[in-house]
Amino acid sequence: MLVRLLYASRAAAPLTDSVVDTILEQSRHNNPQQGITGILCYSGEQFIQVLEGGRDEVCELFNAIVRDPRHAGVRILSYEEIAERRFGGWTMGKVEVNKVNPSLLLKYAEKAELNPFTSSGRASMALLEELLATGAVASRVS
Ligand SMILES: Cc1cc2nc3c(=O)[nH]c(=O)nc-3n(C[C@H](O)[C@H](O)[C@H](O)COP(=O)(O)O)c2cc1C
């Protein structure tokens, strides 16, 4: 059975490329073995991540992620059983919000910034799907 989980969190310290790259390297190493796909979206101080895969695998990974000291204040924005993946092309794609077209952010929020803590889970998911559709998701660590 497949599930999709979306959460947001606050970085423990202002995010550097090195922190993000390490997380992406871990994800791209571990996720294929667990059949997990998704994308990690981040700004200077927060994350949104969507995880798709088997229920056990997604829940086990989420448990590990919640305990990770590199972030805090994890909030589940959405959890659902799914018939098919939407982010299946990505072992863990990355989106740096600062590089996203501001008009896209404005489409789903009051200001052109990432604000998952005050937006609905539905709006955050819609934003991630549109990022995917517009080609804003990068696959490589850069
Ligand atoms: C925001 C965030 C997202 C993460 N996403 C993943 C992920 O998708 N897959 C993964 O294996 N680890 C992810 N991690 C890292 C895990 O918390 C944990 O450090 C890692 O799975 C341990 O892997 P290792 O046993 O190979 O060192 C993430 C961490 C953070 C802070």
Coordinates of C-alpha atoms and ligand atoms in Angstrom, one line a residue:
M1 CA 0.0 0.0 0.0
L2 CA 1.3 3.4 -1.0
V3 CA 1.1 6.6 1.0
R4 CA 2.1 10.2 0.6
L5 CA 3.2 12.3 3.6
L6 CA 3.9 16.0 3.5
Y7 CA 5.5 17.8 6.4
A8 CA 7.2 21.1 7.3
S9 CA 9.9 21.9 9.8
R10 CA 12.3 24.7 10.9
A11 CA 16.0 24.3 10.4
A12 CA 17.9 24.2 13.7
A13 CA 20.4 26.7 12.3
P14 CA 20.4 28.9 9.2
L15 CA 20.7 26.5 6.3
T16 CA 24.0 26.2 4.4
D17 CA 24.5 24.4 1.1
S18 CA 26.6 21.8 3.0
V19 CA 23.8 20.9 5.3
V20 CA 21.3 20.5 2.5
D21 CA 23.7 18.6 0.3
T22 CA 24.4 16.1 3.1
I23 CA 20.7 15.5 3.7
L24 CA 20.2 15.0 -0.1
E25 CA 23.2 12.6 -0.3
Q26 CA 21.8 10.6 2.6
S27 CA 18.3 10.6 1.0
R28 CA 19.6 9.5 -2.4
H29 CA 21.6 6.7 -0.9
N30 CA 18.9 5.4 1.4
N31 CA 15.6 6.1 -0.4
P32 CA 16.0 3.8 -3.4
Q33 CA 16.6 0.8 -1.1
Q34 CA 13.3 1.6 0.7
G35 CA 11.4 2.5 -2.5
I36 CA 10.9 6.0 -1.3
T37 CA 10.5 9.0 -3.7
G38 CA 9.8 12.7 -3.1
I39 CA 11.2 16.1 -3.1
L40 CA 12.8 18.4 -0.5
C41 CA 12.0 22.0 -0.7
Y42 CA 13.9 24.5 1.4
S43 CA 14.4 28.2 2.1
G44 CA 17.0 29.7 4.4
E45 CA 15.3 28.4 7.5
Q46 CA 12.7 25.9 6.8
F47 CA 11.9 22.6 5.0
I48 CA 8.9 21.1 3.3
Q49 CA 9.3 17.5 2.2
V50 CA 7.0 15.1 0.5
L51 CA 7.7 11.4 0.9
E52 CA 6.0 8.7 -1.1
G53 CA 6.3 4.9 -0.7
G54 CA 5.1 1.9 1.2
R55 CA 3.3 2.9 4.5
D56 CA 5.9 1.1 6.7
E57 CA 8.9 2.5 4.9
V58 CA 7.5 6.1 4.8
C59 CA 6.5 5.9 8.5
E60 CA 9.9 4.5 9.6
L61 CA 11.8 7.2 7.6
F62 CA 9.5 9.9 9.0
N63 CA 10.3 8.7 12.6
A64 CA 14.0 9.0 11.9
I65 CA 13.6 12.4 10.3
V66 CA 11.6 13.8 13.2
R67 CA 14.5 12.9 15.5
D68 CA 17.1 14.5 13.3
P69 CA 18.7 17.4 15.2
R70 CA 19.2 19.5 12.0
H71 CA 15.6 20.6 12.3
A72 CA 12.8 21.0 14.8
G73 CA 9.1 21.8 15.0
V74 CA 8.1 19.1 12.5
R75 CA 4.4 19.5 11.5
I76 CA 2.5 16.9 9.4
L77 CA 0.7 18.9 6.7
S78 CA -0.9 16.0 4.9
Y79 CA -1.0 12.2 5.0
E80 CA -2.9 10.0 2.5
E81 CA -3.1 6.6 1.0
I82 CA -2.5 6.9 -2.7
A83 CA -3.2 4.8 -5.8
E84 CA -0.1 6.1 -7.6
R85 CA 2.9 8.2 -7.0
R86 CA 3.2 11.8 -8.2
F87 CA 6.8 12.3 -7.3
G88 CA 8.0 8.9 -8.6
G89 CA 10.8 10.4 -10.7
W90 CA 12.8 11.6 -7.8
T91 CA 14.7 9.6 -5.2
M92 CA 14.8 13.0 -3.6
G93 CA 14.5 16.0 -5.8
K94 CA 15.5 19.4 -4.4
V95 CA 13.9 22.8 -4.8
E96 CA 15.6 25.9 -3.4
V97 CA 12.8 28.3 -2.8
N98 CA 14.9 31.4 -3.3
K99 CA 15.4 30.4 -7.0
V100 CA 11.6 29.9 -7.6
N101 CA 9.7 32.4 -9.6
P102 CA 8.0 34.7 -7.0
S103 CA 4.7 34.7 -9.0
L104 CA 4.5 30.9 -8.4
L105 CA 4.8 31.4 -4.7
L106 CA 2.2 34.2 -4.8
K107 CA -0.3 32.0 -6.5
Y108 CA -0.7 29.9 -3.3
A109 CA 0.2 32.3 -0.5
E110 CA -0.3 35.9 0.7
K111 CA 3.3 36.7 0.2
A112 CA 5.9 35.5 -2.3
E113 CA 7.6 33.3 0.3
L114 CA 7.4 29.8 1.6
N115 CA 5.1 29.7 4.6
P116 CA 3.9 26.2 5.2
F117 CA 3.2 26.9 8.9
T118 CA 0.3 29.2 8.1
S119 CA -0.8 27.8 4.7
S120 CA -3.1 24.8 4.4
G121 CA -1.6 21.4 3.6
R122 CA -3.6 21.5 0.4
A123 CA -2.0 24.7 -0.7
S124 CA 1.6 23.5 0.1
M125 CA 1.0 20.3 -1.8
A126 CA -0.4 22.2 -4.8
L127 CA 2.7 24.4 -4.8
L128 CA 5.0 21.3 -4.8
E129 CA 3.1 19.8 -7.6
E130 CA 3.4 23.0 -9.6
L131 CA 7.1 23.2 -8.9
L132 CA 7.4 19.7 -10.3
A133 CA 5.3 20.6 -13.4
T134 CA 7.3 23.7 -14.1
G135 CA 10.7 21.9 -14.0
A136 CA 11.9 23.7 -10.8
V137 CA 13.0 20.4 -9.2
A138 CA 16.7 19.7 -9.5
S139 CA 17.9 16.1 -9.2
R140 CA 21.6 16.6 -8.5
V141 CA 23.4 17.9 -5.5
S142 CA 25.1 21.1 -6.7
Ligands
LIG1 C1 14.6 17.8 6.4 C2 15.3 16.5 6.4 C3 14.9 15.6 5.4 C4 15.5 14.3 5.4 N1 15.1 13.4 4.4 C5 15.6 12.2 4.4 C6 15.3 11.2 3.4 O1 14.4 11.5 2.5 N2 15.9 10.0 3.4 C7 16.8 9.7 4.3 O2 17.3 8.6 4.3 N3 17.2 10.6 5.3 C8 16.6 11.8 5.3 N4 17.0 12.7 6.3 C9 18.1 12.3 7.2 C10 17.6 11.4 8.3 O3 17.1 12.2 9.3 C11 18.7 10.6 8.9 O4 19.8 11.4 9.3 C12 19.3 9.6 7.8 O5 18.2 8.9 7.3 C13 20.3 8.6 8.5 O6 20.9 8.0 7.4 P1 22.1 7.0 7.6 O7 21.7 6.0 8.6 O8 22.5 6.5 6.3 O9 23.2 7.9 8.2 C14 16.5 14.0 6.3 C15 16.8 14.9 7.3 C16 16.2 16.1 7.4 C17 16.6 17.1 8.5

